[in-house]
Coordinates of N, CA and C and ligand atoms in Angstrom, one line a residue:
M123 N 96.3 134.7 94.8 CA 95.1 134.1 95.3 C 95.3 133.6 96.7
G124 N 96.4 132.9 97.0 CA 96.6 132.4 98.3 C 95.8 131.2 98.7
L125 N 95.9 130.7 99.9 CA 95.3 129.5 100.3 C 93.9 129.7 101.0
G126 N 93.5 130.9 101.1 CA 92.2 131.2 101.8 C 91.0 130.3 101.3
Q127 N 90.9 130.3 100.0 CA 89.7 129.6 99.4 C 89.9 128.1 99.7
Y128 N 91.1 127.6 99.5 CA 91.4 126.2 99.7 C 91.0 125.8 101.2
K129 N 91.4 126.6 102.1 CA 91.1 126.2 103.5 C 89.7 126.4 103.9
A130 N 89.0 127.4 103.3 CA 87.6 127.6 103.6 C 86.7 126.5 103.1
K131 N 87.1 125.8 102.1 CA 86.3 124.8 101.5 C 86.4 123.5 102.2
R132 N 87.4 123.3 103.0 CA 87.6 122.0 103.6 C 87.6 121.9 105.1
D133 N 87.2 120.7 105.6 CA 87.2 120.4 107.0 C 88.3 119.4 107.3
F134 N 89.4 119.9 107.8 CA 90.6 119.0 107.9 C 90.5 118.0 109.0
K135 N 89.4 118.1 109.8 CA 89.2 117.0 110.8 C 88.6 115.8 110.1
K136 N 87.9 116.1 109.0 CA 87.2 115.0 108.3 C 87.9 114.6 107.0
S137 N 88.7 115.4 106.4 CA 89.4 115.1 105.1 C 90.9 114.9 105.4
P138 N 91.5 113.8 104.8 CA 92.9 113.6 104.9 C 93.8 114.5 104.1
E139 N 93.2 115.4 103.3 CA 94.0 116.3 102.5 C 94.9 117.2 103.3
P140 N 96.0 117.6 102.7 CA 97.0 118.5 103.4 C 96.4 119.8 103.9
T141 N 96.8 120.2 105.1 CA 96.2 121.5 105.6 C 96.9 122.7 105.0
G142 N 98.1 122.5 104.3 CA 98.8 123.6 103.8 C 99.8 124.2 104.8
G143 N 100.0 123.4 105.9 CA 100.9 123.9 106.9 C 102.4 124.0 106.5
T144 N 102.8 123.0 105.6 CA 104.2 123.1 105.1 C 104.1 123.5 103.7
G145 N 105.0 124.3 103.3 CA 105.0 124.7 101.9 C 106.4 124.9 101.3
K146 N 107.2 123.8 101.4 CA 108.5 123.8 100.8 C 108.6 123.1 99.5
S147 N 109.4 123.7 98.6 CA 109.7 123.0 97.4 C 110.7 122.0 97.7
N148 N 110.7 120.9 96.9 CA 111.6 119.8 97.2 C 113.0 120.0 96.7
V149 N 113.1 120.6 95.6 CA 114.5 120.8 95.0 C 114.7 122.3 94.7
A150 N 115.8 122.8 95.2 CA 116.0 124.2 95.0 C 116.1 124.6 93.5
G151 N 115.4 125.6 93.1 CA 115.5 126.1 91.7 C 114.6 125.4 90.8
L152 N 113.9 124.3 91.2 CA 113.0 123.6 90.2 C 111.6 123.7 90.8
S153 N 110.7 124.0 90.0 CA 109.3 124.1 90.4 C 108.6 122.8 90.0
C154 N 107.7 122.3 90.9 CA 107.1 121.0 90.6 C 105.8 121.2 89.9
F155 N 105.4 120.2 89.2 CA 104.0 120.1 88.7 C 103.5 118.7 89.0
V156 N 102.1 118.6 89.1 CA 101.5 117.4 89.4 C 100.2 117.3 88.6
V157 N 99.8 116.1 88.2 CA 98.5 115.9 87.6 C 97.9 114.8 88.5
Q158 N 96.8 115.2 89.1 CA 96.1 114.2 90.0 C 94.8 113.8 89.3
K159 N 94.6 112.5 89.2 CA 93.4 111.9 88.6 C 92.4 111.8 89.8
H160 N 91.2 112.4 89.6 CA 90.3 112.6 90.7 C 88.9 112.1 90.3
Q161 N 88.5 111.0 91.0 CA 87.2 110.4 90.8 C 86.2 111.1 91.7
A162 N 85.8 112.3 91.4 CA 84.8 113.0 92.1 C 83.5 112.7 91.5
R163 N 82.5 113.5 91.7 CA 81.2 113.3 91.0 C 81.4 112.9 89.6
R164 N 82.3 113.7 89.0 CA 82.8 113.3 87.6 C 84.3 113.2 87.6
L165 N 84.7 112.2 86.9 CA 86.2 112.0 86.7 C 86.8 113.3 86.1
H166 N 87.9 113.7 86.6 CA 88.7 114.8 86.0 C 90.1 114.6 86.4
Y167 N 91.0 115.4 85.8 CA 92.4 115.5 86.1 C 92.7 116.9 86.6
D168 N 93.3 117.0 87.8 CA 93.7 118.2 88.3 C 95.2 118.5 87.9
F169 N 95.3 119.6 87.2 CA 96.6 120.0 86.7 C 97.2 121.1 87.5
R170 N 98.3 120.9 88.2 CA 98.8 121.9 89.1 C 100.3 122.3 88.8
L171 N 100.6 123.6 88.8 CA 101.9 124.1 88.6 C 102.3 124.9 89.8
E172 N 103.5 124.6 90.4 CA 104.0 125.4 91.5 C 104.5 126.8 91.0
L173 N 103.9 127.8 91.7 CA 104.4 129.2 91.5 C 104.2 130.0 92.7
D174 N 105.2 130.7 93.1 CA 105.2 131.6 94.3 C 104.6 130.9 95.5
G175 N 105.1 129.7 95.8 CA 104.7 129.0 97.0 C 103.4 128.3 97.1
V176 N 102.7 128.3 96.0 CA 101.4 127.5 96.0 C 101.4 126.7 94.7
L177 N 100.4 125.8 94.6 CA 100.1 125.1 93.3 C 98.9 125.8 92.6
K178 N 99.2 126.5 91.5 CA 98.2 127.1 90.6 C 97.5 125.9 90.0
S179 N 96.2 125.9 90.0 CA 95.4 124.7 89.7 C 94.3 124.8 88.7
W180 N 94.2 123.8 87.9 CA 93.1 123.7 86.8 C 92.5 122.3 86.9
A181 N 91.2 122.3 86.8 CA 90.5 121.0 86.7 C 90.2 120.7 85.2
V182 N 90.8 119.6 84.7 CA 90.7 119.3 83.3 C 89.8 118.0 83.1
P183 N 88.5 118.2 82.7 CA 87.6 117.1 82.7 C 88.1 115.9 81.8
K184 N 88.6 116.2 80.7 CA 89.0 115.1 79.8 C 90.5 114.7 79.9
G185 N 91.2 115.5 80.7 CA 92.7 115.2 80.9 C 93.5 115.7 79.8
P186 N 94.8 115.7 79.9 CA 95.7 116.3 78.9 C 95.7 115.4 77.7
S187 N 95.8 116.0 76.5 CA 95.9 115.3 75.2 C 97.2 115.6 74.6
L188 N 97.8 114.6 74.0 CA 99.1 114.7 73.3 C 98.9 115.2 71.9
N189 N 97.7 115.4 71.4 CA 97.4 115.9 70.1 C 97.2 117.4 70.1
P190 N 98.1 118.1 69.4 CA 98.0 119.6 69.4 C 96.6 120.1 68.9
A191 N 95.9 119.3 68.1 CA 94.6 119.7 67.6 C 93.5 119.7 68.7
D192 N 93.8 119.0 69.8 CA 92.8 118.9 70.9 C 93.0 120.1 71.8
K193 N 92.0 120.8 72.1 CA 92.1 121.8 73.1 C 91.2 121.4 74.3
R194 N 91.8 121.1 75.4 CA 91.1 120.5 76.5 C 90.7 121.6 77.5
L195 N 89.4 121.7 77.8 CA 88.9 122.6 78.8 C 89.7 122.4 80.1
A196 N 90.1 123.5 80.7 CA 90.8 123.5 82.0 C 90.3 124.6 82.9
V197 N 89.5 124.2 83.9 CA 88.8 125.2 84.7 C 89.7 125.6 85.8
H198 N 90.0 126.9 85.8 CA 90.9 127.5 86.9 C 90.2 127.4 88.2
V199 N 90.9 126.7 89.2 CA 90.3 126.6 90.5 C 91.2 127.2 91.6
E200 N 90.9 127.0 92.8 CA 91.6 127.7 93.9 C 93.1 127.1 94.0
D201 N 94.0 128.0 94.4 CA 95.4 127.6 94.7 C 95.3 126.5 95.7
H202 N 96.2 125.5 95.6 CA 96.4 124.4 96.5 C 97.8 124.5 97.2
P203 N 97.9 124.0 98.4 CA 99.3 124.1 99.1 C 100.2 123.1 98.4
L204 N 101.5 123.5 98.5 CA 102.5 122.7 97.8 C 102.5 121.2 98.2
D205 N 102.2 120.9 99.5 CA 102.2 119.5 99.9 C 101.0 118.7 99.3
Y206 N 100.1 119.4 98.6 CA 99.1 118.7 98.0 C 99.6 117.8 96.9
A207 N 100.8 118.2 96.3 CA 101.4 117.4 95.3 C 101.7 115.9 95.7
E208 N 101.7 115.7 97.0 CA 102.0 114.4 97.6 C 100.8 113.6 97.8
F209 N 99.6 114.3 97.7 CA 98.4 113.6 98.2 C 97.8 112.6 97.2
E210 N 97.6 111.4 97.8 CA 96.9 110.4 97.1 C 96.0 109.7 98.1
G211 N 94.8 109.5 97.8 CA 93.9 108.8 98.8 C 92.4 109.1 98.6
M212 N 91.7 109.0 99.7 CA 90.2 109.1 99.6 C 89.7 110.4 100.3
I213 N 89.0 111.2 99.6 CA 88.3 112.3 100.3 C 86.9 111.8 100.7
P214 N 86.6 111.8 102.0 CA 85.4 111.2 102.4 C 84.1 111.8 101.9
A215 N 83.1 111.0 101.8 CA 81.8 111.4 101.4 C 81.4 112.7 102.2
E216 N 80.6 113.5 101.6 CA 80.1 114.8 102.2 C 81.2 115.9 102.2
Q217 N 82.5 115.5 102.0 CA 83.5 116.6 102.0 C 83.7 117.1 100.6
Y218 N 84.2 118.3 100.6 CA 84.4 119.0 99.3 C 85.3 118.1 98.4
G219 N 84.9 117.8 97.2 CA 85.7 117.0 96.3 C 85.7 115.5 96.6
A220 N 84.7 115.1 97.3 CA 84.6 113.7 97.8 C 84.9 112.7 96.7
G221 N 85.8 111.8 97.0 CA 86.2 110.7 96.0 C 87.7 110.4 96.0
K222 N 88.1 109.5 95.2 CA 89.5 109.1 95.2 C 90.4 110.0 94.4
V223 N 91.6 110.1 94.8 CA 92.6 110.9 94.1 C 93.9 110.1 94.0
L224 N 94.4 110.0 92.8 CA 95.7 109.4 92.6 C 96.7 110.3 91.8
I225 N 97.9 110.1 92.1 CA 98.9 111.0 91.4 C 99.2 110.4 90.0
W226 N 98.7 111.0 89.0 CA 98.8 110.5 87.6 C 100.2 110.8 87.0
D227 N 100.7 112.0 87.3 CA 102.0 112.3 86.8 C 102.6 113.4 87.7
R228 N 103.9 113.4 87.8 CA 104.6 114.4 88.6 C 106.0 114.6 88.1
G229 N 106.5 115.8 88.3 CA 107.8 116.2 87.8 C 108.1 117.6 88.0
Y230 N 108.8 118.2 87.1 CA 109.2 119.6 87.2 C 108.7 120.4 85.9
W231 N 108.5 121.7 86.1 CA 108.1 122.5 84.9 C 109.0 123.7 84.8
R232 N 109.1 124.2 83.6 CA 109.9 125.4 83.4 C 109.1 126.4 82.5
P233 N 108.8 127.6 83.0 CA 108.1 128.6 82.1 C 108.9 129.0 80.9
I234 N 108.3 129.1 79.8 CA 108.9 129.6 78.6 C 108.9 131.2 78.5
K235 N 107.8 131.7 79.0 CA 107.6 133.2 79.1 C 107.2 133.5 80.6
D236 N 107.3 134.7 81.0 CA 107.0 135.1 82.4 C 105.7 134.6 82.8
P237 N 105.7 133.6 83.8 CA 104.4 133.0 84.2 C 103.4 133.9 84.9
R238 N 104.0 134.9 85.6 CA 103.1 135.8 86.4 C 102.3 136.7 85.4
K239 N 103.0 137.2 84.4 CA 102.3 138.0 83.4 C 101.3 137.1 82.6
G240 N 101.8 135.8 82.4 CA 100.9 134.9 81.7 C 99.6 134.6 82.4
L241 N 99.7 134.5 83.7 CA 98.4 134.3 84.5 C 97.5 135.5 84.4
V242 N 98.1 136.7 84.4 CA 97.2 137.9 84.3 C 96.7 138.0 82.9
N243 N 97.5 137.8 81.9 CA 97.2 138.0 80.5 C 96.4 136.9 79.8
G244 N 96.4 135.7 80.5 CA 95.7 134.6 80.0 C 96.4 133.7 79.0
K245 N 97.7 133.6 79.1 CA 98.5 132.7 78.3 C 99.8 132.2 79.0
L246 N 99.8 131.0 79.4 CA 101.0 130.4 80.0 C 101.6 129.4 79.0
E247 N 102.9 129.6 78.8 CA 103.6 128.7 77.9 C 104.8 128.1 78.8
F248 N 104.9 126.7 78.7 CA 105.8 126.1 79.6 C 106.3 124.7 79.1
E249 N 107.3 124.2 79.7 CA 107.8 122.8 79.4 C 107.6 122.0 80.6
L250 N 107.2 120.7 80.4 CA 107.0 119.8 81.5 C 108.1 118.7 81.4
Y251 N 108.6 118.4 82.6 CA 109.5 117.3 82.7 C 108.9 116.3 83.7
G252 N 107.9 115.5 83.2 CA 107.3 114.5 84.0 C 107.7 113.1 83.6
E253 N 107.1 112.1 84.2 CA 107.4 110.8 83.8 C 106.5 110.4 82.6
R254 N 105.3 111.0 82.5 CA 104.4 110.8 81.4 C 104.3 112.0 80.5
L255 N 104.2 113.1 81.0 CA 104.0 114.4 80.2 C 105.3 115.1 80.1
T256 N 105.7 115.4 78.9 CA 106.9 116.1 78.6 C 106.7 117.1 77.5
G257 N 107.7 117.9 77.3 CA 107.7 118.9 76.2 C 106.9 120.1 76.4
K258 N 106.5 120.8 75.3 CA 105.9 122.1 75.4 C 104.4 122.0 75.5
W259 N 103.9 122.9 76.4 CA 102.4 122.9 76.6 C 102.0 124.4 76.8
A260 N 100.7 124.7 76.6 CA 100.2 126.0 76.9 C 98.9 125.9 77.6
L261 N 98.6 126.9 78.4 CA 97.3 127.1 79.0 C 96.8 128.5 78.5
V262 N 95.7 128.5 77.9 CA 95.2 129.7 77.3 C 93.8 130.0 77.8
Q263 N 93.6 131.2 78.3 CA 92.3 131.6 78.9 C 91.3 131.9 77.8
M264 N 90.1 131.4 77.9 CA 89.0 131.7 77.0 C 88.4 133.1 77.4
K265 N 88.2 134.0 76.4 CA 87.7 135.3 76.8 C 86.5 135.6 75.8
H266 N 85.3 135.7 76.4 CA 84.1 136.0 75.6 C 83.3 137.0 76.4
P267 N 83.3 138.3 76.1 CA 84.0 139.0 75.0 C 85.5 139.1 75.4
P268 N 86.3 139.7 74.6 CA 87.8 139.7 74.8 C 88.2 140.3 76.1
D269 N 87.5 141.2 76.7 CA 88.0 141.9 77.9 C 87.6 141.1 79.2
E270 N 86.6 140.2 79.0 CA 86.1 139.5 80.2 C 87.0 138.4 80.7
S271 N 87.1 138.4 82.0 CA 87.9 137.4 82.6 C 87.1 136.1 82.8
S272 N 87.7 135.0 82.6 CA 86.9 133.7 82.7 C 87.8 132.7 83.5
D273 N 87.1 131.8 84.2 CA 87.8 130.6 84.8 C 88.1 129.5 83.8
N274 N 87.5 129.7 82.6 CA 87.7 128.6 81.6 C 89.0 128.9 80.7
W275 N 89.9 127.9 80.8 CA 91.1 128.0 80.1 C 91.2 126.7 79.2
L276 N 92.1 126.7 78.3 CA 92.3 125.5 77.4 C 93.7 125.0 77.6
L277 N 93.9 123.7 77.8 CA 95.2 123.1 78.0 C 95.5 122.5 76.6
I278 N 96.6 122.9 76.0 CA 97.0 122.6 74.6 C 98.4 122.1 74.6
K279 N 98.6 120.9 73.9 CA 100.0 120.4 73.6 C 100.5 121.2 72.5
E280 N 101.7 121.8 72.7 CA 102.4 122.5 71.6 C 103.2 121.5 70.8
K281 N 103.4 121.9 69.5 CA 104.1 121.0 68.6 C 105.6 120.8 69.0
D282 N 106.0 119.5 69.2 CA 107.4 119.1 69.4 C 107.4 117.6 69.2
K283 N 108.5 117.0 69.6 CA 108.6 115.6 69.3 C 107.8 114.7 70.3
S284 N 107.2 115.2 71.3 CA 106.4 114.4 72.2 C 104.9 114.4 71.9
I285 N 104.5 114.9 70.7 CA 103.1 114.9 70.3 C 102.6 113.5 69.8
D286 N 101.3 113.3 69.8 CA 100.8 112.1 69.2 C 99.5 112.5 68.5
R287 N 99.6 112.6 67.2 CA 98.4 113.1 66.4 C 97.4 112.0 66.2
E288 N 97.8 110.8 66.3 CA 96.9 109.7 66.1 C 96.0 109.4 67.2
D289 N 96.5 109.5 68.4 CA 95.7 109.2 69.6 C 96.2 110.0 70.8
G290 N 95.6 111.2 71.0 CA 96.0 112.1 72.0 C 95.8 111.5 73.4
D291 N 94.9 110.6 73.5 CA 94.6 110.0 74.8 C 95.4 108.7 75.1
R292 N 96.4 108.4 74.3 CA 97.1 107.2 74.4 C 97.7 106.9 75.8
L293 N 98.3 108.0 76.3 CA 98.9 107.8 77.7 C 97.8 107.7 78.8
L294 N 96.7 108.4 78.6 CA 95.7 108.3 79.6 C 95.1 106.9 79.7
N295 N 94.9 106.4 78.5 CA 94.3 105.0 78.4 C 95.3 103.9 78.8
A296 N 96.6 104.1 78.4 CA 97.6 103.1 78.7 C 97.9 103.1 80.2
H297 N 97.7 104.2 80.9 CA 98.2 104.3 82.3 C 97.0 104.8 83.2
P298 N 96.1 104.0 83.5 CA 95.1 104.4 84.5 C 95.7 104.5 85.9
E299 N 96.9 104.0 86.1 CA 97.4 103.8 87.5 C 98.2 105.0 88.0
S300 N 98.4 105.1 89.3 CA 99.3 106.1 89.9 C 100.7 106.0 89.4
V301 N 101.3 107.1 89.1 CA 102.7 107.0 88.6 C 103.7 106.8 89.8
I302 N 103.1 107.0 91.0 CA 103.9 106.9 92.3 C 103.8 105.5 92.9
S303 N 102.6 105.1 93.1 CA 102.3 103.9 93.8 C 101.9 102.7 92.9
G304 N 101.6 103.0 91.7 CA 101.2 102.0 90.8 C 99.7 101.5 91.0
R305 N 99.1 102.1 92.0 CA 97.7 101.7 92.3 C 96.7 102.4 91.3
T306 N 95.6 101.6 91.0 CA 94.5 102.1 90.3 C 93.4 102.6 91.4
F307 N 92.4 103.2 90.9 CA 91.3 103.6 91.8 C 90.8 102.4 92.6
G308 N 90.7 101.3 91.9 CA 90.2 100.1 92.6 C 91.1 99.6 93.7
E309 N 92.3 100.0 93.6 CA 93.3 99.5 94.6 C 93.6 100.5 95.7
L310 N 93.0 101.7 95.6 CA 93.1 102.7 96.7 C 92.2 102.3 97.8
D311 N 92.7 102.5 99.0 CA 91.9 102.2 100.2 C 90.7 103.2 100.3
G312 N 89.6 102.6 100.7 CA 88.6 103.5 101.1 C 87.2 103.4 100.6
Ligands
MN624 MN1 89.7 117.8 91.6

Protein backbone atom coordinates (compact mmCIF):
# COMPACT_ATOMS: atom_id res chain seq x y z
CA MET A 1 0.00 0.00 0.00
CA GLY A 2 2.81 2.45 0.87
CA LEU A 3 2.43 5.92 2.35
CA GLY A 4 0.79 7.68 -0.62
CA GLN A 5 -2.69 7.64 0.89
CA TYR A 6 -1.39 8.69 4.29
CA LYS A 7 0.38 11.73 2.86
CA ALA A 8 -2.44 12.67 0.50
CA LYS A 9 -4.95 12.89 3.35
CA ARG A 10 -2.91 15.22 5.55
CA ASP A 11 -1.60 18.79 5.55
CA PHE A 12 1.62 18.63 7.55
CA LYS A 13 1.79 22.42 7.81
CA LYS A 14 -1.34 22.24 9.95
CA SER A 15 -1.15 18.82 11.60
CA PRO A 16 1.59 17.81 14.06
CA GLU A 17 1.44 14.18 12.85
CA PRO A 18 4.68 12.63 11.53
CA THR A 19 5.40 13.25 7.84
CA GLY A 20 6.81 9.76 7.40
CA GLY A 21 10.26 11.16 6.69
CA THR A 22 12.00 8.70 8.98
CA GLY A 23 11.16 5.05 8.93
CA LYS A 24 13.51 3.15 11.14
CA SER A 25 12.61 0.34 13.42
CA ASN A 26 13.84 0.83 16.98
CA VAL A 27 15.24 -2.58 17.70
CA ALA A 28 16.84 -4.85 15.14
CA GLY A 29 14.83 -7.97 14.47
CA LEU A 30 11.76 -6.94 16.43
CA SER A 31 8.69 -5.41 14.83
CA CYS A 32 6.70 -2.92 16.83
CA PHE A 33 2.99 -2.60 17.39
CA VAL A 34 1.04 0.29 18.81
CA VAL A 35 -2.54 0.89 19.86
CA GLN A 36 -3.53 4.54 19.75
CA LYS A 37 -6.68 5.76 21.44
CA HIS A 38 -8.16 8.38 19.14
CA GLN A 39 -10.91 10.76 20.15
CA ALA A 40 -12.01 11.70 16.65
CA ARG A 41 -15.65 12.32 15.73
CA ARG A 42 -16.11 8.93 17.34
CA LEU A 43 -13.76 7.37 19.84
CA HIS A 44 -11.83 4.41 18.43
CA TYR A 45 -8.57 2.56 18.91
CA ASP A 46 -6.06 2.45 16.05
CA PHE A 47 -4.29 -0.89 15.97
CA ARG A 48 -1.00 -0.84 14.06
CA LEU A 49 1.52 -3.57 13.22
CA GLU A 50 4.94 -2.84 11.74
CA LEU A 51 5.49 -4.75 8.49
CA ASP A 52 7.84 -4.03 5.60
CA GLY A 53 8.73 -0.53 6.75
CA VAL A 54 5.25 0.80 7.48
CA LEU A 55 2.54 0.40 10.11
CA LYS A 56 -0.33 -1.73 8.78
CA SER A 57 -3.36 -0.13 10.40
CA TRP A 58 -6.91 -0.93 11.51
CA ALA A 59 -9.41 1.33 13.27
CA VAL A 60 -11.19 -0.61 16.02
CA PRO A 61 -14.30 1.28 17.21
CA LYS A 62 -14.75 -0.68 20.44
CA GLY A 63 -11.07 -1.43 21.07
CA PRO A 64 -9.47 -4.81 21.74
CA SER A 65 -11.32 -7.28 23.95
CA LEU A 66 -9.64 -9.93 26.07
CA ASN A 67 -12.68 -12.19 25.70
CA PRO A 68 -12.23 -14.68 22.81
CA ALA A 69 -16.02 -14.66 22.34
CA ASP A 70 -15.90 -10.98 21.34
CA LYS A 71 -15.11 -10.25 17.73
CA ARG A 72 -14.27 -6.60 17.41
CA LEU A 73 -14.76 -4.82 14.10
CA ALA A 74 -11.40 -3.58 12.79
CA VAL A 75 -11.57 -1.40 9.69
CA HIS A 76 -8.45 -1.66 7.55
CA VAL A 77 -7.15 1.85 6.87
CA GLU A 78 -4.15 3.34 5.11
CA ASP A 79 -0.58 2.40 6.04
CA HIS A 80 1.03 4.81 8.49
CA PRO A 81 4.75 5.71 8.78
CA LEU A 82 6.76 3.93 11.45
CA ASP A 83 7.34 7.15 13.39
CA TYR A 84 3.56 7.40 13.87
CA ALA A 85 4.04 4.90 16.69
CA GLU A 86 5.56 7.77 18.69
CA PHE A 87 2.70 10.17 18.07
CA GLU A 88 0.61 11.46 20.90
CA GLY A 89 -1.14 14.83 20.74
CA MET A 90 -3.84 16.87 19.11
CA ILE A 91 -4.80 16.80 15.43
CA PRO A 92 -6.27 20.27 14.83
CA ALA A 93 -9.88 20.93 13.87
CA GLU A 94 -10.58 20.72 10.14
CA GLN A 95 -7.68 18.31 9.63
CA TYR A 96 -8.11 14.64 8.73
CA GLY A 97 -8.76 12.67 11.92
CA ALA A 98 -9.14 15.84 14.02
CA GLY A 99 -9.02 15.09 17.73
CA LYS A 100 -6.76 13.82 20.47
CA VAL A 101 -4.48 10.78 20.16
CA LEU A 102 -2.77 8.97 23.00
CA ILE A 103 -0.60 5.87 22.97
CA TRP A 104 -2.69 3.26 24.74
CA ASP A 105 -0.26 0.38 24.34
CA ARG A 106 3.05 -0.27 22.66
CA GLY A 107 5.50 -3.11 22.32
CA TYR A 108 6.56 -5.80 19.87
CA TRP A 109 4.70 -8.39 17.85
CA ARG A 110 5.62 -11.71 16.30
CA PRO A 111 3.71 -13.35 13.45
CA ILE A 112 2.65 -16.96 14.00
CA LYS A 113 2.13 -17.55 10.27
CA ASP A 114 3.46 -15.66 7.23
CA PRO A 115 1.99 -12.17 7.68
CA ARG A 116 2.30 -11.17 4.01
CA LYS A 117 0.23 -14.15 2.93
CA GLY A 118 -2.09 -13.43 5.84
CA LEU A 119 -2.76 -9.89 4.62
CA VAL A 120 -3.62 -11.18 1.16
CA ASN A 121 -5.65 -14.16 2.33
CA GLY A 122 -7.46 -12.32 5.11
CA LYS A 123 -6.12 -13.96 8.25
CA LEU A 124 -3.27 -12.70 10.41
CA GLU A 125 -2.26 -14.66 13.48
CA PHE A 126 0.28 -13.18 15.85
CA GLU A 127 1.53 -12.70 19.37
CA LEU A 128 1.73 -9.35 21.12
CA TYR A 129 4.33 -8.35 23.66
CA GLY A 130 2.92 -5.09 24.95
CA GLU A 131 2.57 -3.60 28.40
CA ARG A 132 -1.19 -4.16 28.36
CA LEU A 133 -1.89 -6.52 25.46
CA THR A 134 -0.10 -9.86 25.38
CA GLY A 135 -0.52 -13.35 24.02
CA LYS A 136 -2.16 -14.63 20.86
CA TRP A 137 -4.44 -12.55 18.65
CA ALA A 138 -5.92 -12.78 15.17
CA LEU A 139 -7.19 -10.36 12.56
CA VAL A 140 -9.69 -12.00 10.23
CA GLN A 141 -11.10 -10.36 7.13
CA MET A 142 -14.89 -10.46 6.68
CA LYS A 143 -15.85 -11.67 3.24
CA HIS A 144 -19.41 -11.36 1.88
CA PRO A 145 -19.58 -13.09 -0.54
CA PRO A 146 -16.49 -15.26 0.00
CA ASP A 147 -14.49 -13.90 -2.92
CA GLU A 148 -15.12 -10.26 -2.21
CA SER A 149 -12.40 -8.19 -0.62
CA SER A 150 -13.50 -5.98 2.27
CA ASP A 151 -11.92 -3.39 4.54
CA ASN A 152 -13.84 -4.90 7.43
CA TRP A 153 -11.79 -7.26 9.57
CA LEU A 154 -12.37 -8.69 13.05
CA LEU A 155 -9.85 -8.42 15.88
CA ILE A 156 -10.10 -11.54 18.03
CA LYS A 157 -8.30 -12.66 21.18
CA GLU A 158 -7.15 -16.25 20.81
CA LYS A 159 -7.33 -18.62 23.75
CA ASP A 160 -4.33 -18.53 26.06
CA LYS A 161 -3.57 -17.54 29.63
CA SER A 162 -4.09 -13.82 28.98
CA ILE A 163 -7.81 -14.05 28.18
CA ASP A 164 -10.59 -12.59 30.36
CA ARG A 165 -13.94 -14.23 29.77
CA GLU A 166 -15.73 -12.25 32.47
CA ASP A 167 -14.86 -8.78 31.28
CA GLY A 168 -13.12 -8.38 27.94
CA ASP A 169 -13.03 -4.61 28.43
CA ARG A 170 -11.37 -4.76 31.83
CA LEU A 171 -8.09 -3.27 30.58
CA LEU A 172 -9.74 -0.59 28.47
CA ASN A 173 -11.79 0.54 31.45
CA ALA A 174 -9.00 0.24 34.02
CA HIS A 175 -6.56 2.20 31.86
CA PRO A 176 -7.99 5.22 30.08
CA GLU A 177 -4.54 6.83 30.19
CA SER A 178 -1.49 6.78 27.92
CA VAL A 179 0.87 3.90 28.59
CA ILE A 180 3.79 6.24 27.79
CA SER A 181 2.99 9.56 29.43
CA GLY A 182 0.25 8.56 31.86
CA ARG A 183 -1.92 11.36 30.48
CA THR A 184 -5.65 11.04 29.83
CA PHE A 185 -7.44 12.89 27.03
CA GLY A 186 -8.27 15.60 29.57
CA GLU A 187 -4.59 16.10 30.29
CA LEU A 188 -3.42 16.27 26.68
CA ASP A 189 -2.67 19.80 25.48
CA GLY A 190 -4.87 21.30 23.03
MN1 LIG B 1 -7.79 6.99 14.07
